[in-house]
Coordinates of C-alpha atoms in Angstrom, one line a residue:
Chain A
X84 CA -22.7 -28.3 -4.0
X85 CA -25.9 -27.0 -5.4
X86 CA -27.0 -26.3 -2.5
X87 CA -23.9 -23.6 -2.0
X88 CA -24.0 -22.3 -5.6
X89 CA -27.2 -21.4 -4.7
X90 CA -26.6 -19.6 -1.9
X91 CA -23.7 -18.0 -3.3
X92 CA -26.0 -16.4 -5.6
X93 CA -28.2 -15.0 -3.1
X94 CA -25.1 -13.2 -1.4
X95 CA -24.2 -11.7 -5.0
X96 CA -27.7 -10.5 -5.0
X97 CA -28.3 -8.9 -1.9
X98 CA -25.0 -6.8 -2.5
X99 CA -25.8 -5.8 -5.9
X100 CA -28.7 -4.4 -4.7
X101 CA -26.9 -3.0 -1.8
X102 CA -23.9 -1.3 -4.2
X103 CA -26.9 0.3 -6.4
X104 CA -27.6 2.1 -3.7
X105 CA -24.4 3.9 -3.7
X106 CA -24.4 4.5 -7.7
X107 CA -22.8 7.7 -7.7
X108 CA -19.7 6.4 -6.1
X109 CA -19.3 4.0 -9.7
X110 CA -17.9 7.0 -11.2
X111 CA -15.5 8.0 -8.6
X112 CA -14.4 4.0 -8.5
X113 CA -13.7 3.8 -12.9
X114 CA -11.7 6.8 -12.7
X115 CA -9.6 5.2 -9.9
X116 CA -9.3 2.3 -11.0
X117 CA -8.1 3.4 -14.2
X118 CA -5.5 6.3 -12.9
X119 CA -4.3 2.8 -10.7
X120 CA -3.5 0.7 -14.1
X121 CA -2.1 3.6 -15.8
X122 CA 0.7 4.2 -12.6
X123 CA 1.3 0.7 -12.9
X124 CA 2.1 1.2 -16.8
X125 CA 3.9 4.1 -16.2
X126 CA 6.3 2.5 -13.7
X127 CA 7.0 -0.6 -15.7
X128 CA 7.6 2.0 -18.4
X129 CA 10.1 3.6 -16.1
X130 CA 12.2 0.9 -15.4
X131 CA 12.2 0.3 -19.3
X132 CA 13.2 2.9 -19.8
X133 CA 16.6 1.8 -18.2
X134 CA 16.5 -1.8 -19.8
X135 CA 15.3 -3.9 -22.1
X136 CA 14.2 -7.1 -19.6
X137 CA 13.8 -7.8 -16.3
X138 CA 14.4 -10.7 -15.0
X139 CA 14.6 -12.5 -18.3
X140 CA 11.3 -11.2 -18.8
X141 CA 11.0 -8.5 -22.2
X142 CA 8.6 -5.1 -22.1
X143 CA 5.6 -7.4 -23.4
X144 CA 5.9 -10.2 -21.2
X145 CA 6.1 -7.8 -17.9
X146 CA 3.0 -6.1 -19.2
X147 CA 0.8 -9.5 -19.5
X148 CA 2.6 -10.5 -16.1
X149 CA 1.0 -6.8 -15.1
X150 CA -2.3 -7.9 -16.3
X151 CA -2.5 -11.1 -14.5
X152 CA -1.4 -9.3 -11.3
X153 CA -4.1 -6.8 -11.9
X154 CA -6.8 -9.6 -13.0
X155 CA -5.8 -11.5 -9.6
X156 CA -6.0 -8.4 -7.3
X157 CA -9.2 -7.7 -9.0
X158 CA -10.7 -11.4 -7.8
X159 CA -9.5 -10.9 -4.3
X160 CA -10.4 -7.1 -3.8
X161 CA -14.0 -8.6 -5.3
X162 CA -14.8 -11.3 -2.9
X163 CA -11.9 -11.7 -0.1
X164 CA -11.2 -8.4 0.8
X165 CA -14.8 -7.4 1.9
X166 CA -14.9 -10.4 3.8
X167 CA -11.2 -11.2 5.7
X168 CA -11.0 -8.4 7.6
X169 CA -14.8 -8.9 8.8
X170 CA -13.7 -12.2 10.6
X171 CA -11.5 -10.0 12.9
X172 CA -14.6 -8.3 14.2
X173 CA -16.6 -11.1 14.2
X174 CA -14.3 -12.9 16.2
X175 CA -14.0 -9.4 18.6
X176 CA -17.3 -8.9 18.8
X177 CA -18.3 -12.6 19.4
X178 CA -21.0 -12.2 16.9
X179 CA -19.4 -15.4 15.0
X180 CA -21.5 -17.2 17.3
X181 CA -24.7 -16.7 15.1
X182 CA -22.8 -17.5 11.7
X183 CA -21.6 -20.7 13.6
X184 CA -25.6 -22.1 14.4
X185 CA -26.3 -21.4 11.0
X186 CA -27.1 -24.3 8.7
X187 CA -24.4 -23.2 6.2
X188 CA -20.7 -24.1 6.7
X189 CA -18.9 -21.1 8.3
X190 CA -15.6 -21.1 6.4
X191 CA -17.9 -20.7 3.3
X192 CA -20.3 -18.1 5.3
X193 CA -17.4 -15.4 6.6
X194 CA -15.4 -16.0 3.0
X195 CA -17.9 -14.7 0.1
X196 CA -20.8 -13.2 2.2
X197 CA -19.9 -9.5 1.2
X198 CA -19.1 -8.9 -2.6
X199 CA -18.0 -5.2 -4.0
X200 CA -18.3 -5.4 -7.7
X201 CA -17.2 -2.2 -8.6
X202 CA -13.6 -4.1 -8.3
X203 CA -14.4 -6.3 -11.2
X204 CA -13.7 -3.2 -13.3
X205 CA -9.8 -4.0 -12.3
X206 CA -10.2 -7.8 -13.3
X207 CA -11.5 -6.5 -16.7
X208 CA -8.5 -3.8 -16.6
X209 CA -6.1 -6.6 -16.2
X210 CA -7.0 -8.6 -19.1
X211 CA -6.9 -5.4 -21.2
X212 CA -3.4 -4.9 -20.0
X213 CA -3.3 -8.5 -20.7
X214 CA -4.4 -8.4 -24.4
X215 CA -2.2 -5.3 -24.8
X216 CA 0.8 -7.4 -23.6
X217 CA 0.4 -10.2 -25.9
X218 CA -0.9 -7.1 -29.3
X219 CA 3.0 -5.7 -28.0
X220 CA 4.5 -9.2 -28.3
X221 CA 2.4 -10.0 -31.4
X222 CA 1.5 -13.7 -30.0
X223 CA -1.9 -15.1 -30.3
X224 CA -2.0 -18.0 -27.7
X225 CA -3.3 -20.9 -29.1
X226 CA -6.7 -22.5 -27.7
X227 CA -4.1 -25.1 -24.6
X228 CA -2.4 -21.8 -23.9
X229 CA -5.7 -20.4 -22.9
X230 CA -6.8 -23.3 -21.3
X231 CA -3.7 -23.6 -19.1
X232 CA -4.0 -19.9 -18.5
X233 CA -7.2 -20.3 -16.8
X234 CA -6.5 -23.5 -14.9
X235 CA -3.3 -21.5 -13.6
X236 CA -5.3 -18.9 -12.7
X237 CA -8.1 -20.8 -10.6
X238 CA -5.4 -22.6 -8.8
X239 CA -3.4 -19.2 -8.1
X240 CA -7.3 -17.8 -6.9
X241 CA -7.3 -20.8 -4.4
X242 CA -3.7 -20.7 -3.2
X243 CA -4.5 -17.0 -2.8
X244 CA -7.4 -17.5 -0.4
X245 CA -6.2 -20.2 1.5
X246 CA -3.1 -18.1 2.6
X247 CA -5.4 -15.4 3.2
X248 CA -7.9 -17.4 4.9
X249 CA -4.8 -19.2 7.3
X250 CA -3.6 -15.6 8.2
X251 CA -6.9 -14.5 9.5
X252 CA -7.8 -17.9 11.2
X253 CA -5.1 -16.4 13.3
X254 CA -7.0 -13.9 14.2
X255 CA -8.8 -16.4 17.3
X256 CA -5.5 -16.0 18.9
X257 CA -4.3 -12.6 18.3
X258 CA -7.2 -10.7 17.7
X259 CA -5.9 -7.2 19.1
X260 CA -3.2 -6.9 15.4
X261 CA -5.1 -4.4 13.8
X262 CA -4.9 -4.8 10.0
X263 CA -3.6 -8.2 9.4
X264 CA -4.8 -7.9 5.9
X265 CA -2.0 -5.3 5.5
X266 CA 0.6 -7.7 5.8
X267 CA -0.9 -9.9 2.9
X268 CA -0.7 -6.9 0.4
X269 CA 2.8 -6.3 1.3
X270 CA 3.3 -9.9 0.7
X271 CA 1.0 -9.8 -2.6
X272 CA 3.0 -6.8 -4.1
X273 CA 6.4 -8.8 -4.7
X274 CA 4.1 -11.0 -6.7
X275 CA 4.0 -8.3 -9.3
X276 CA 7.4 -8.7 -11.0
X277 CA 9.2 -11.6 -12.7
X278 CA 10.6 -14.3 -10.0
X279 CA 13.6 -14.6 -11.9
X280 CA 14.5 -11.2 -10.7
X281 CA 14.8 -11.5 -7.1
X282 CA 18.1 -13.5 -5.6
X283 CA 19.1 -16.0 -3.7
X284 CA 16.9 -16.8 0.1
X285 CA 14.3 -14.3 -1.0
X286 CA 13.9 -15.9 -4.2
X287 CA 13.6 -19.2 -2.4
X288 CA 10.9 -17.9 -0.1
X289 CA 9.4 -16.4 -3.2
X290 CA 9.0 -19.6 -4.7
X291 CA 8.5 -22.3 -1.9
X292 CA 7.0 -20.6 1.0
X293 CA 5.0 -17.8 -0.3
X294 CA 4.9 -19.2 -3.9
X295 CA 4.2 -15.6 -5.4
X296 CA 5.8 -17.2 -8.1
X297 CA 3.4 -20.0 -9.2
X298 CA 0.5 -17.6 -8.3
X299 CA 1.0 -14.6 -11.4
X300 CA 4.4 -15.8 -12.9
X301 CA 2.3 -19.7 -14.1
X302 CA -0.6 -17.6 -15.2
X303 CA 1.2 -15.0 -17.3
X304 CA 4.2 -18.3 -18.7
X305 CA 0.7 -20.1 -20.0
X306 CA -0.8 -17.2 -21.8
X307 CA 3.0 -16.5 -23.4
X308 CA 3.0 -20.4 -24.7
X309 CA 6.2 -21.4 -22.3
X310 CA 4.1 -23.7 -20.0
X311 CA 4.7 -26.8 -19.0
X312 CA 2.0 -30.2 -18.0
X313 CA 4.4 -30.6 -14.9
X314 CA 4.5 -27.3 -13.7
X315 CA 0.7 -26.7 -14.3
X316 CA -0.1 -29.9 -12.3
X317 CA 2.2 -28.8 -9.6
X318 CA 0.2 -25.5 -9.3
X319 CA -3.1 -27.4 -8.8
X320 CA -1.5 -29.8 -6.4
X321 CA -0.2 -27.1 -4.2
X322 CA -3.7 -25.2 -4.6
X323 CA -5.0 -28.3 -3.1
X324 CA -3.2 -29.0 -0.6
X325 CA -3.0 -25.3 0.9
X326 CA -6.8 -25.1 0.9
X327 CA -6.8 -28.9 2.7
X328 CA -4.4 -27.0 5.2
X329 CA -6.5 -23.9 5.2
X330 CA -9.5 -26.2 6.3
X331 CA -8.1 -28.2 8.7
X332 CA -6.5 -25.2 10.4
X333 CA -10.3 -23.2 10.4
X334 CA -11.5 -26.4 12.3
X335 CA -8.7 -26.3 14.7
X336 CA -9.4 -22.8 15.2
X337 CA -13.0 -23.7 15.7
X338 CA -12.2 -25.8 18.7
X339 CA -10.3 -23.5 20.1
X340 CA -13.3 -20.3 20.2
X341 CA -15.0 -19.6 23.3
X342 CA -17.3 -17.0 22.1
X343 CA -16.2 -13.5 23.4
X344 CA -18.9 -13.7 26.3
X345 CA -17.8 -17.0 28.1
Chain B
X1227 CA 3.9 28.5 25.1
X1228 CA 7.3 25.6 26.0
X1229 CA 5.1 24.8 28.6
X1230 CA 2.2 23.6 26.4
X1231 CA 4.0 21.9 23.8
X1232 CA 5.9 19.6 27.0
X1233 CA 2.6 18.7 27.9
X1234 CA 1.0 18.4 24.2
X1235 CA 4.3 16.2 23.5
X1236 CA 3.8 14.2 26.3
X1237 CA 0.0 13.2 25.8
X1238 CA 1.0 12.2 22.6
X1239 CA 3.5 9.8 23.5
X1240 CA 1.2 8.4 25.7
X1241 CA -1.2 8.1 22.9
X1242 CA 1.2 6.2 20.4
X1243 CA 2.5 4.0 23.1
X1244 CA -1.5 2.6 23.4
X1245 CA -0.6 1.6 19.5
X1246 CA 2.4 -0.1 19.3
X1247 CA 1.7 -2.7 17.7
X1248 CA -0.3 -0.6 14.8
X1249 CA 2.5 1.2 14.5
X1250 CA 4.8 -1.4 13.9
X1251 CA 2.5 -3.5 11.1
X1252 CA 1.9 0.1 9.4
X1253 CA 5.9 0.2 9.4
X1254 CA 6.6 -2.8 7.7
X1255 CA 3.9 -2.0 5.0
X1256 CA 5.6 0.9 4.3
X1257 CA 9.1 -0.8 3.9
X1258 CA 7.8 -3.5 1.3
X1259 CA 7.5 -1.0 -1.9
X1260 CA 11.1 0.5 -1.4
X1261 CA 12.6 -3.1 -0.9
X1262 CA 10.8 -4.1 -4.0
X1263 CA 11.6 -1.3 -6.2
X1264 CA 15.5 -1.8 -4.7
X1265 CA 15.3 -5.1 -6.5
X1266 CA 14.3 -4.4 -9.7
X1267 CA 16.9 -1.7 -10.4
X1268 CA 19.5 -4.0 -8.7
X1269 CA 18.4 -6.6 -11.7
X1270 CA 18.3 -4.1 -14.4
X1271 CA 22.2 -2.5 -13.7
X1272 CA 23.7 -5.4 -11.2
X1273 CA 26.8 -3.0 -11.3
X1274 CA 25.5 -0.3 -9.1
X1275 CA 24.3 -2.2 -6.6
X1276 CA 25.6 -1.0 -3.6
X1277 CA 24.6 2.1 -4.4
X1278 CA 20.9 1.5 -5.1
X1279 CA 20.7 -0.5 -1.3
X1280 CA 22.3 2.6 0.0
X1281 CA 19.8 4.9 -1.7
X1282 CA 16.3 2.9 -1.3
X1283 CA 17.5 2.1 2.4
X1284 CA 18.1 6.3 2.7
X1285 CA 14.8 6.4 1.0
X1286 CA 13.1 4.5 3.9
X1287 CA 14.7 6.4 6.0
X1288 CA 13.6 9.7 5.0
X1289 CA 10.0 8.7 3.9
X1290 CA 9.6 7.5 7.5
X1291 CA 11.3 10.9 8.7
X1292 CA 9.1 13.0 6.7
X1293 CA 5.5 11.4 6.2
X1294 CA 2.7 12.9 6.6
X1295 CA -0.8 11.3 7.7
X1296 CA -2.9 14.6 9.0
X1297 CA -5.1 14.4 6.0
X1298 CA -6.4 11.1 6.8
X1299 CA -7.0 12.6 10.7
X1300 CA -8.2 15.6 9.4
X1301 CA -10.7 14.3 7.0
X1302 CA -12.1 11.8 9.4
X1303 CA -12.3 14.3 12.3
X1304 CA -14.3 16.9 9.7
X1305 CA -16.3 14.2 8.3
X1306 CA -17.2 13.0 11.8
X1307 CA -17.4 16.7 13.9
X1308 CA -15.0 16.2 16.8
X1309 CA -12.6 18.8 15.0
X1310 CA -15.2 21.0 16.3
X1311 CA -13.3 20.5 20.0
X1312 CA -10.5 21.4 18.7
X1313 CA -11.3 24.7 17.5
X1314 CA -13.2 25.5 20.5
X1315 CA -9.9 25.1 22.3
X1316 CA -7.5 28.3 22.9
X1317 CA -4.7 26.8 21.2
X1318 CA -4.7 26.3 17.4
X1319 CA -5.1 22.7 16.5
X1320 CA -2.1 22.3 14.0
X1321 CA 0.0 22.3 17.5
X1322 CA -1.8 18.8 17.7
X1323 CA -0.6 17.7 14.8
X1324 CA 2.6 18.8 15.0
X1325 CA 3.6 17.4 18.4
X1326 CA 1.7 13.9 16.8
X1327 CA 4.6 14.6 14.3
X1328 CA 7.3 15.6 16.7
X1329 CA 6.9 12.0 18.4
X1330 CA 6.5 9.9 15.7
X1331 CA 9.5 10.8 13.8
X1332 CA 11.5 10.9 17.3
X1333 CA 10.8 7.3 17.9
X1334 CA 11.2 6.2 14.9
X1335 CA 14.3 7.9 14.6
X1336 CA 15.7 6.5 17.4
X1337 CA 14.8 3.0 16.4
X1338 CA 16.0 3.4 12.8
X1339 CA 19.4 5.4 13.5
X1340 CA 20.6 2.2 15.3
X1341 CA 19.5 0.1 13.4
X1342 CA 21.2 1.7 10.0
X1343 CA 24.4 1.4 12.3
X1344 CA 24.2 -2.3 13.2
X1345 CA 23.8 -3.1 9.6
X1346 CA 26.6 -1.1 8.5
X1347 CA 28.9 -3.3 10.2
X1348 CA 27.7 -6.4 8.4
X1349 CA 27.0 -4.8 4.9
X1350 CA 29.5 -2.5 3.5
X1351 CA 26.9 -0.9 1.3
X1352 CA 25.2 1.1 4.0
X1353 CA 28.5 3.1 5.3
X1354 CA 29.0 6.2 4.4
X1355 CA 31.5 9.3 4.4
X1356 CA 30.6 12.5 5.2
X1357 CA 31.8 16.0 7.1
X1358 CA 30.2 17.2 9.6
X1359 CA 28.8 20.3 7.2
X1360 CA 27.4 18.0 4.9
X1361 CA 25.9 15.8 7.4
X1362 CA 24.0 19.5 8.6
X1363 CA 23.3 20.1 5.3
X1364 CA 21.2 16.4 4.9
X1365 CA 19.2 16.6 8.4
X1366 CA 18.1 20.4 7.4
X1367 CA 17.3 18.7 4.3
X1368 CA 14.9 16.3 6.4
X1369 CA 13.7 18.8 8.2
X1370 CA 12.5 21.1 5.4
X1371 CA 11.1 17.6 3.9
X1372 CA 8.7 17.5 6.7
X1373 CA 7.6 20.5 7.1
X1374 CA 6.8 20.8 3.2
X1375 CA 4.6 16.8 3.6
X1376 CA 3.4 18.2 6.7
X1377 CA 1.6 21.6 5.5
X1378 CA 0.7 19.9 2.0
X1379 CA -1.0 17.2 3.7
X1380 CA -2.6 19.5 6.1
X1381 CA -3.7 22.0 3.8
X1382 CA -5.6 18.7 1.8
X1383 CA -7.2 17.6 5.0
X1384 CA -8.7 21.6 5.4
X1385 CA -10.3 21.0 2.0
X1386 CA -12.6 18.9 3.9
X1387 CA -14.7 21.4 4.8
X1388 CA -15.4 21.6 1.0
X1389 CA -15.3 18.5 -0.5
X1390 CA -15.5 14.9 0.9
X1391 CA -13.2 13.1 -1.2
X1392 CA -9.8 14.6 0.1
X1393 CA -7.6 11.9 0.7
X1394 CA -8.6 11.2 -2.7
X1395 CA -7.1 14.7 -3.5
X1396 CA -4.2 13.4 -1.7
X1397 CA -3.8 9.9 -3.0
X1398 CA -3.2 11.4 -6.3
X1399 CA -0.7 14.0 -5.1
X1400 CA 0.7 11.2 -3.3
X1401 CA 0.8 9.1 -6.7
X1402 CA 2.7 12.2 -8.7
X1403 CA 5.0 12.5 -5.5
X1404 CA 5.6 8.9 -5.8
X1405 CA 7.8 9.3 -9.7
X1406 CA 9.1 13.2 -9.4
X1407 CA 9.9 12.9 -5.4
X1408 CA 12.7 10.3 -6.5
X1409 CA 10.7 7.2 -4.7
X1410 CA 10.3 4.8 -7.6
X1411 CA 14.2 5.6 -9.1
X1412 CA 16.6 7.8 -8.5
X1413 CA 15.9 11.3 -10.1
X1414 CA 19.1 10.7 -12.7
X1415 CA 17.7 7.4 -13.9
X1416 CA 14.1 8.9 -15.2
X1417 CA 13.7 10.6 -18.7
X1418 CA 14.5 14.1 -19.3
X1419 CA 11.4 15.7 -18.7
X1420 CA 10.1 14.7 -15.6
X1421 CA 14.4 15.4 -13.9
X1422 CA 13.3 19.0 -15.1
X1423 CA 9.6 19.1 -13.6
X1424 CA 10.8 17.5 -10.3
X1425 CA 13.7 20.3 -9.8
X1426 CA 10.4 23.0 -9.9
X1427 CA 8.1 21.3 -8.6
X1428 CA 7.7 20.8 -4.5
X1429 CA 7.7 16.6 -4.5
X1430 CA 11.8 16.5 -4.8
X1431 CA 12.3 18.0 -1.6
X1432 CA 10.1 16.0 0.1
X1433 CA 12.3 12.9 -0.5
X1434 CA 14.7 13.0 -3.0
X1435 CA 16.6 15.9 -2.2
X1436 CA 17.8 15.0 1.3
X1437 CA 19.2 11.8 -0.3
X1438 CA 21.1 13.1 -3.0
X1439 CA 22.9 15.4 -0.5
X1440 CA 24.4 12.7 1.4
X1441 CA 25.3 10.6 -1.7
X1442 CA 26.7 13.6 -2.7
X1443 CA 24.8 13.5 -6.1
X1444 CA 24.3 17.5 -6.2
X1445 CA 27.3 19.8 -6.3
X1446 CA 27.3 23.5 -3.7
X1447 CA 24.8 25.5 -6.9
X1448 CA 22.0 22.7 -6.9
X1449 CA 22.1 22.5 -3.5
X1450 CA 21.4 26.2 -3.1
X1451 CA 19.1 26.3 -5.9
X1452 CA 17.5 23.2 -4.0
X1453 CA 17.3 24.9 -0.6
X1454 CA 15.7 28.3 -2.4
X1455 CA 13.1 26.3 -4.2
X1456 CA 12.3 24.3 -1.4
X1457 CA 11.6 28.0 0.5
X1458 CA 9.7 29.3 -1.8
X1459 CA 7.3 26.5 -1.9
X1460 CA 7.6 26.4 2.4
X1461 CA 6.0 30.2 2.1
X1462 CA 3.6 29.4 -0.6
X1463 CA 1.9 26.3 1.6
X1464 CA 2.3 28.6 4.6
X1465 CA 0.3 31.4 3.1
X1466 CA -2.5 28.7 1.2
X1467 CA -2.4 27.1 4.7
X1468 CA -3.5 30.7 6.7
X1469 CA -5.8 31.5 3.6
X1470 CA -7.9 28.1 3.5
X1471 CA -8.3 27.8 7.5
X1472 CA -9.7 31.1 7.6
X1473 CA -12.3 30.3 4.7
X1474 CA -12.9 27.0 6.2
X1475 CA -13.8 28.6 9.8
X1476 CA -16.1 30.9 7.9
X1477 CA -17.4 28.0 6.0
X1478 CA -17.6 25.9 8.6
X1479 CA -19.6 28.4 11.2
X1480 CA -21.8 28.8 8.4
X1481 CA -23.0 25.4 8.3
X1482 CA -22.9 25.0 12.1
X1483 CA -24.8 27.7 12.8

């Protein structure tokens, strides 16, 4: 475990120093990601406009919800995004053969080997959106609420990459679907609204299959004080057991690659 | 000139054919927002259902009829030189990109146009009543959609000879488009002000306006007023389109040469 935090750290330093040499871009970046946050603001504004909840959910509570969706994307845009569509080309390109002979484990290798920080502005964005929420809603969460928040969170983080990481283990089989990754945003963008608003199968898919619901609804319930131990437990559970299943599968996949030259 | 744009069409085909399956996950992406935003409103007035399906269904429809992607080519083919072979060639190059247009929104057509009928049989929502005027009315709607994404999104991509960031030119002209065009709700259902900017402003005719003729939401003046505005701003991108390409060849000799 050392051993990997370690290393870990050595990736986050070789692209820092890599990003820094594309400085002027930081600019362009903050000024997107802000313009992003204030559409999605303006939109949940919009449909308030027409209402006064959503799902069950009031103005306040949709706008932490927005936060943790923002936070989330943030975490995944930081360290998954840079690296998920990567394995496609390793896999293409049979170059996964070198990470394979390294003495690090792979699944760990092709996951956080390329960070971008600049997207860690958007994980700060979403807990401003988060604070603003909760200022709207005048609720201080108490110290459990926070600590539930952030164990919901993690587990959210994990589910996220292991569903992530099982679509592009895929990718040793059909490696000629171009943007696989493209799918998973589509996916990721129902998770930005209440559950409680979609109906009947889609809600059930929404919940059990691709539980969008545990992964920002938990998170944003546990700031607003309505969680649960149960529920919270659950969350972790699943979190396990979908990155057990996201293992397993990577070593399947493993026995099935014959590098692209044999 | 007939001649040219068979063959032009036909290369093109070719071309897409070789993407298929690019095509198809770049369809679904763009179906997921529409579906989503057709939920929320469902939740927020369960009443008017049917007639939010019908109109975020229309709304894929016409996006798909009337999207434009030449900025993205255009910038990349700037950025990396090879537009240079197009201009070399006798034939100007926005005949590329319009047969690339032609064929897209052909196929897509014909798989969509089915499709919309199949599920009318099963949900009662989708079916709709129209004369054969109005029905007229609603594809030269569509048609003057496209042609108004098309030129904007051309005329972006010719800023590249200027600046580098166009698509983020775009993305935020894409962003506006997305509220006043009638894409995240219904024009009716947004406050006040921004009903009044979308009637002047081009984004309206792009999407909403199309729609709102064959749900009959506009009566015979708005639809003329629509049509008129919707010319004016047709001339207006076809004179910015003649001006820019003839500063950008200028500009662009300059730095090849």
């Amino acid at each position: 475990m050392r051993r990997y935090i370690r290393i870990f750290r050595e990736f986050f330093r070789a692209c820092f120093v890599e990003e820094l040499e594309y400085r002027s871009e930081f600019l362009g970046n903050l000024v997107s990601s802000f313009f992003g946050i204030g559409i999605a603001i303006l939109t949940v504004n919009i449909f308030f406009y027409q209402t006064d909840q959503l799902g069950g959910w009031a103005y306040a509570d949709v706008l932490v919800l927005l936060g943790v969706f923002n936070t989330l994307r943030g975490l995944i845009d930081f360290a998954l995004r840079p690296n998920m569509p990567r394995l496609l080309e390793h896999v293409r390109r049979g170059t996964l053969d070198y990470i394979l002979t390294k003495p690090v484990d792979s699944m760990f290798y092709v996951s956080f080997r390329h960070l971008v920080f600049w997207r860690l502005i958007d994980v700060l964005l979403g807990l401003g959106v988060i604070g603003y929420g909760l200022m709207v809603k005048r609720y201080i969460p108490s110290l459990f609420d926070v600590l539930i928040f952030l164990i919901t969170i993690a587990a959210s983080f994990v589910l996220i990459y292991s569903l992530w990481m099982m679509l592009m283990t895929t990718s040793f089989w059909v490696i000629r679907i171009d943007d696989l990754s493209f799918i998973f945003d589509s996916f990721f963008e129902t998770a930005r609204f209440p559950i409680g608003m979609y109906r009947g199968w889609v809600r059930v898919v929404l919940t059990y299959v691709l539980p969008a619901a545990v992964i920002t609804n938990m998170p944003a319930l546990s700031l607003l004080g309505k969680w649960d131990t149960a529920t919270a437990l659950i969350a972790v559970l699943l979190a396990l057991v979908f990155l057990w299943l996201a293992r397993r599968f990577w070593r399947f996949a493993l026995r099935f690659y014959t590098s692209a030259s044999s | 000139m007939i001649r040219k744009y068979i063959a032009l069409l036909r290369m093109k085909y070719i071309e897409m054919l070789a993407y298929r399956l690019a095509t198809l996950v770049w369809m679904t992406g763009a179906i997921t927002q529409p579906l989503i935003t057709m939920v929320v409103w469902m939740n927020i007035d369960p009443a008017q259902s049917d007639a939010f399906i019908f109109y975020f269904m229309a709304v894929i429809f016409v996006e798909r009829m009337t999207s434009a992607w030449d900025v993205w080519e255009l910038d990349r083919e700037i950025r990396e030189g090879t537009f240079s072979n197009y201009i070399l060639r006798p034939l100007h190059p926005i005949h590329w990109a319009i047969a690339e247009n032609v064929v897209y929104k052909a196929l897509f057509a014909a798989i969509l146009a089915p499709i919309w009928a199949i599920a009318a049989l099963f949900v009662p929502a989708l079916r709709f009543d129209v004369t054969g005027g109005q029905a007229l009315l609603f594809l030269a709607a569509v048609l003057f959609g496209a042609v108004l994404r098309f030129l904007l999104s051309y005329i972006c991509g010719l800023l590249g000879f200027w600046i580098t960031k166009v698509t983020a030119v775009y993305g935020v002209l894409e962003v506006i488009s997305l509220f006043l065009s009638g894409r995240i709700a219904p024009l009716s259902l947004l406050p006040p002000v921004l009903q009044q900017w979308s009637v002047f402003l081009p984004f309206r005719y792009m999407i909403g306006f199309p729609i709102d003729i064959i749900t009959k939401a506009t009566n015979g003046h708005d639809m003329l007023q629509g049509f008129a505005i919707a010319s004016i701003w047709m001339v207006v991108f076809i004179i910015g389109l003649q001006w820019i390409w003839r500063a950008g060849l200028t500009k662009n000799q300059a730095v090849g040469g």
